[in-house]
Amino acid sequence: MTGLWVVLGTLVVAGIAGALLQARNGRVRAARRAPAAELPAPVAAALDTRARVTLVQISTTFCTPCRHTRALLGPLAERTDGLTHVDLDVTNQPEVAQALGVLRTPTTIAYGADGTELLRVGGVPKAPALLEALAPHLPARVAE
């Protein structure tokens, strides 16, 4: 009988943990880094100073959600004025992810033209929520 309670308790804890992780996936969060923080060289090189916002997607080689994120953000950036998307593979550069405080892939970080972190999304972003959060940083007319 004790074994049954252990199994049930484990299932309940696993269910709660799964629900929490699912709720956090794709949620837009406020920026973590102070504006004066120095960016790692690969990230600084990837920023497009002509765009108002550059979405830097932190990915790894064998990450399936990273491919979904790339397929979502690429076309979104193409049809949205002032928005650029860059996919940065950190498989062989874990120090970049560490310097940015990235614990999972994909993580998308939005940077302003001056390198200021605007927001970040862990997991596959939800396009409408992302555009809504970026609206104050983009030109008034946003294509959806």
Short mmCIF file of C-alpha atoms in Angstrom, two decimals:
data_model
loop_
_atom_site.label_atom_id
_atom_site.label_comp_id
_atom_site.label_asym_id
_atom_site.label_seq_id
_atom_site.Cartn_x
_atom_site.Cartn_y
_atom_site.Cartn_z
CA MET A 1 0.00 0.00 0.00
CA THR A 2 2.88 2.37 0.75
CA GLY A 3 4.19 1.86 -2.78
CA LEU A 4 0.86 2.97 -4.22
CA TRP A 5 0.97 6.22 -2.22
CA VAL A 6 4.54 6.87 -3.37
CA VAL A 7 3.52 6.36 -7.01
CA LEU A 8 0.46 8.62 -6.62
CA GLY A 9 2.50 11.31 -4.87
CA THR A 10 5.14 11.18 -7.60
CA LEU A 11 2.49 11.51 -10.30
CA VAL A 12 0.90 14.50 -8.57
CA VAL A 13 4.24 16.27 -8.14
CA ALA A 14 5.20 15.52 -11.75
CA GLY A 15 1.85 16.82 -12.98
CA ILE A 16 2.22 20.07 -11.05
CA ALA A 17 5.79 20.54 -12.27
CA GLY A 18 4.71 19.89 -15.88
CA ALA A 19 1.84 22.36 -15.61
CA LEU A 20 4.17 25.06 -14.23
CA LEU A 21 6.71 24.50 -16.99
CA GLN A 22 4.01 24.59 -19.66
CA ALA A 23 2.61 27.83 -18.25
CA ARG A 24 6.06 29.48 -18.41
CA ASN A 25 6.81 28.29 -21.96
CA GLY A 26 6.66 31.15 -24.47
CA ARG A 27 5.84 33.80 -21.87
CA VAL A 28 7.29 37.26 -22.49
CA ARG A 29 9.32 38.53 -19.51
CA ALA A 30 10.84 41.89 -18.75
CA ALA A 31 14.56 42.39 -19.39
CA ARG A 32 16.98 40.98 -16.82
CA ARG A 33 20.14 42.82 -17.72
CA ALA A 34 20.99 46.41 -16.90
CA PRO A 35 21.47 48.62 -19.99
CA ALA A 36 25.15 49.13 -19.18
CA ALA A 37 25.93 45.38 -19.17
CA GLU A 38 28.50 44.41 -21.79
CA LEU A 39 27.24 41.94 -24.37
CA PRO A 40 29.26 38.89 -25.40
CA ALA A 41 31.06 39.49 -28.72
CA PRO A 42 28.89 37.12 -30.83
CA VAL A 43 25.73 38.85 -29.61
CA ALA A 44 27.13 42.36 -30.13
CA ALA A 45 28.18 41.38 -33.67
CA ALA A 46 24.71 39.98 -34.41
CA LEU A 47 22.84 43.18 -33.49
CA ASP A 48 21.48 45.14 -36.43
CA THR A 49 21.96 48.82 -35.58
CA ARG A 50 19.66 49.82 -38.47
CA ALA A 51 16.71 47.97 -36.92
CA ARG A 52 14.85 49.28 -33.91
CA VAL A 53 14.67 45.78 -32.40
CA THR A 54 16.84 42.72 -33.01
CA LEU A 55 15.49 39.38 -31.83
CA VAL A 56 18.49 37.23 -30.90
CA GLN A 57 17.43 33.60 -30.70
CA ILE A 58 19.79 31.51 -28.56
CA SER A 59 19.71 27.97 -29.98
CA THR A 60 21.56 24.68 -29.95
CA THR A 61 22.09 22.20 -32.75
CA PHE A 62 19.72 19.41 -31.71
CA CYS A 63 16.95 21.56 -30.26
CA THR A 64 13.61 20.84 -31.97
CA PRO A 65 11.76 23.80 -30.40
CA CYS A 66 14.59 26.00 -31.75
CA ARG A 67 13.56 25.07 -35.29
CA HIS A 68 9.95 25.98 -34.52
CA THR A 69 11.07 29.29 -33.06
CA ARG A 70 13.21 30.03 -36.13
CA ALA A 71 10.25 29.23 -38.41
CA LEU A 72 8.07 31.61 -36.42
CA LEU A 73 10.47 34.53 -35.86
CA GLY A 74 12.05 34.66 -39.34
CA PRO A 75 8.80 35.43 -41.21
CA LEU A 76 7.58 37.63 -38.34
CA ALA A 77 10.67 39.82 -38.66
CA GLU A 78 10.36 39.93 -42.45
CA ARG A 79 6.84 41.32 -42.30
CA THR A 80 7.34 43.70 -39.33
CA ASP A 81 8.98 47.07 -39.89
CA GLY A 82 11.94 47.77 -37.61
CA LEU A 83 12.33 44.12 -36.52
CA THR A 84 15.24 41.79 -37.32
CA HIS A 85 15.77 38.16 -36.32
CA VAL A 86 19.15 36.48 -35.75
CA ASP A 87 19.64 32.84 -34.75
CA LEU A 88 22.76 32.36 -32.62
CA ASP A 89 23.82 28.73 -32.16
CA VAL A 90 25.66 28.40 -28.85
CA THR A 91 26.33 24.65 -29.03
CA ASN A 92 30.08 25.28 -29.16
CA GLN A 93 29.95 28.57 -27.23
CA PRO A 94 28.34 27.78 -23.88
CA GLU A 95 30.08 30.79 -22.34
CA VAL A 96 27.80 33.05 -24.41
CA ALA A 97 24.69 31.45 -22.95
CA GLN A 98 26.20 31.64 -19.49
CA ALA A 99 27.06 35.33 -19.85
CA LEU A 100 23.48 36.05 -20.92
CA GLY A 101 21.94 33.99 -18.12
CA VAL A 102 20.30 31.59 -20.58
CA LEU A 103 19.44 28.25 -19.00
CA ARG A 104 17.37 26.70 -21.80
CA THR A 105 17.03 26.80 -25.53
CA PRO A 106 15.39 28.35 -27.32
CA THR A 107 15.56 31.65 -25.53
CA THR A 108 14.80 34.78 -27.53
CA ILE A 109 16.16 38.10 -26.30
CA ALA A 110 14.98 41.37 -27.84
CA TYR A 111 17.61 44.11 -28.01
CA GLY A 112 17.18 47.74 -28.93
CA ALA A 113 19.48 49.33 -31.52
CA ASP A 114 21.77 50.52 -28.71
CA GLY A 115 22.16 47.00 -27.28
CA THR A 116 19.72 47.45 -24.41
CA GLU A 117 17.84 44.27 -23.54
CA LEU A 118 14.12 44.93 -23.91
CA LEU A 119 12.61 41.54 -23.08
CA ARG A 120 13.19 37.81 -23.27
CA VAL A 121 11.14 34.72 -23.99
CA GLY A 122 11.97 31.20 -22.86
CA GLY A 123 10.68 28.49 -25.19
CA VAL A 124 8.73 29.00 -28.40
CA PRO A 125 7.27 32.53 -28.33
CA LYS A 126 3.64 33.30 -29.00
CA ALA A 127 3.71 35.78 -31.90
CA PRO A 128 0.76 38.00 -30.84
CA ALA A 129 2.08 38.37 -27.28
CA LEU A 130 5.58 39.10 -28.56
CA LEU A 131 4.37 41.76 -31.00
CA GLU A 132 2.25 43.33 -28.29
CA ALA A 133 5.24 43.52 -25.93
CA LEU A 134 7.45 44.95 -28.68
CA ALA A 135 4.89 47.51 -29.91
CA PRO A 136 6.32 50.43 -27.86
CA HIS A 137 9.74 49.82 -29.43
CA LEU A 138 8.61 49.46 -33.07
CA PRO A 139 7.22 51.93 -35.60
CA ALA A 140 3.52 52.65 -35.13
CA ARG A 141 2.46 50.44 -38.04
CA VAL A 142 3.09 46.75 -37.37
CA ALA A 143 2.18 44.08 -39.90
CA GLU A 144 0.64 40.97 -38.36
#
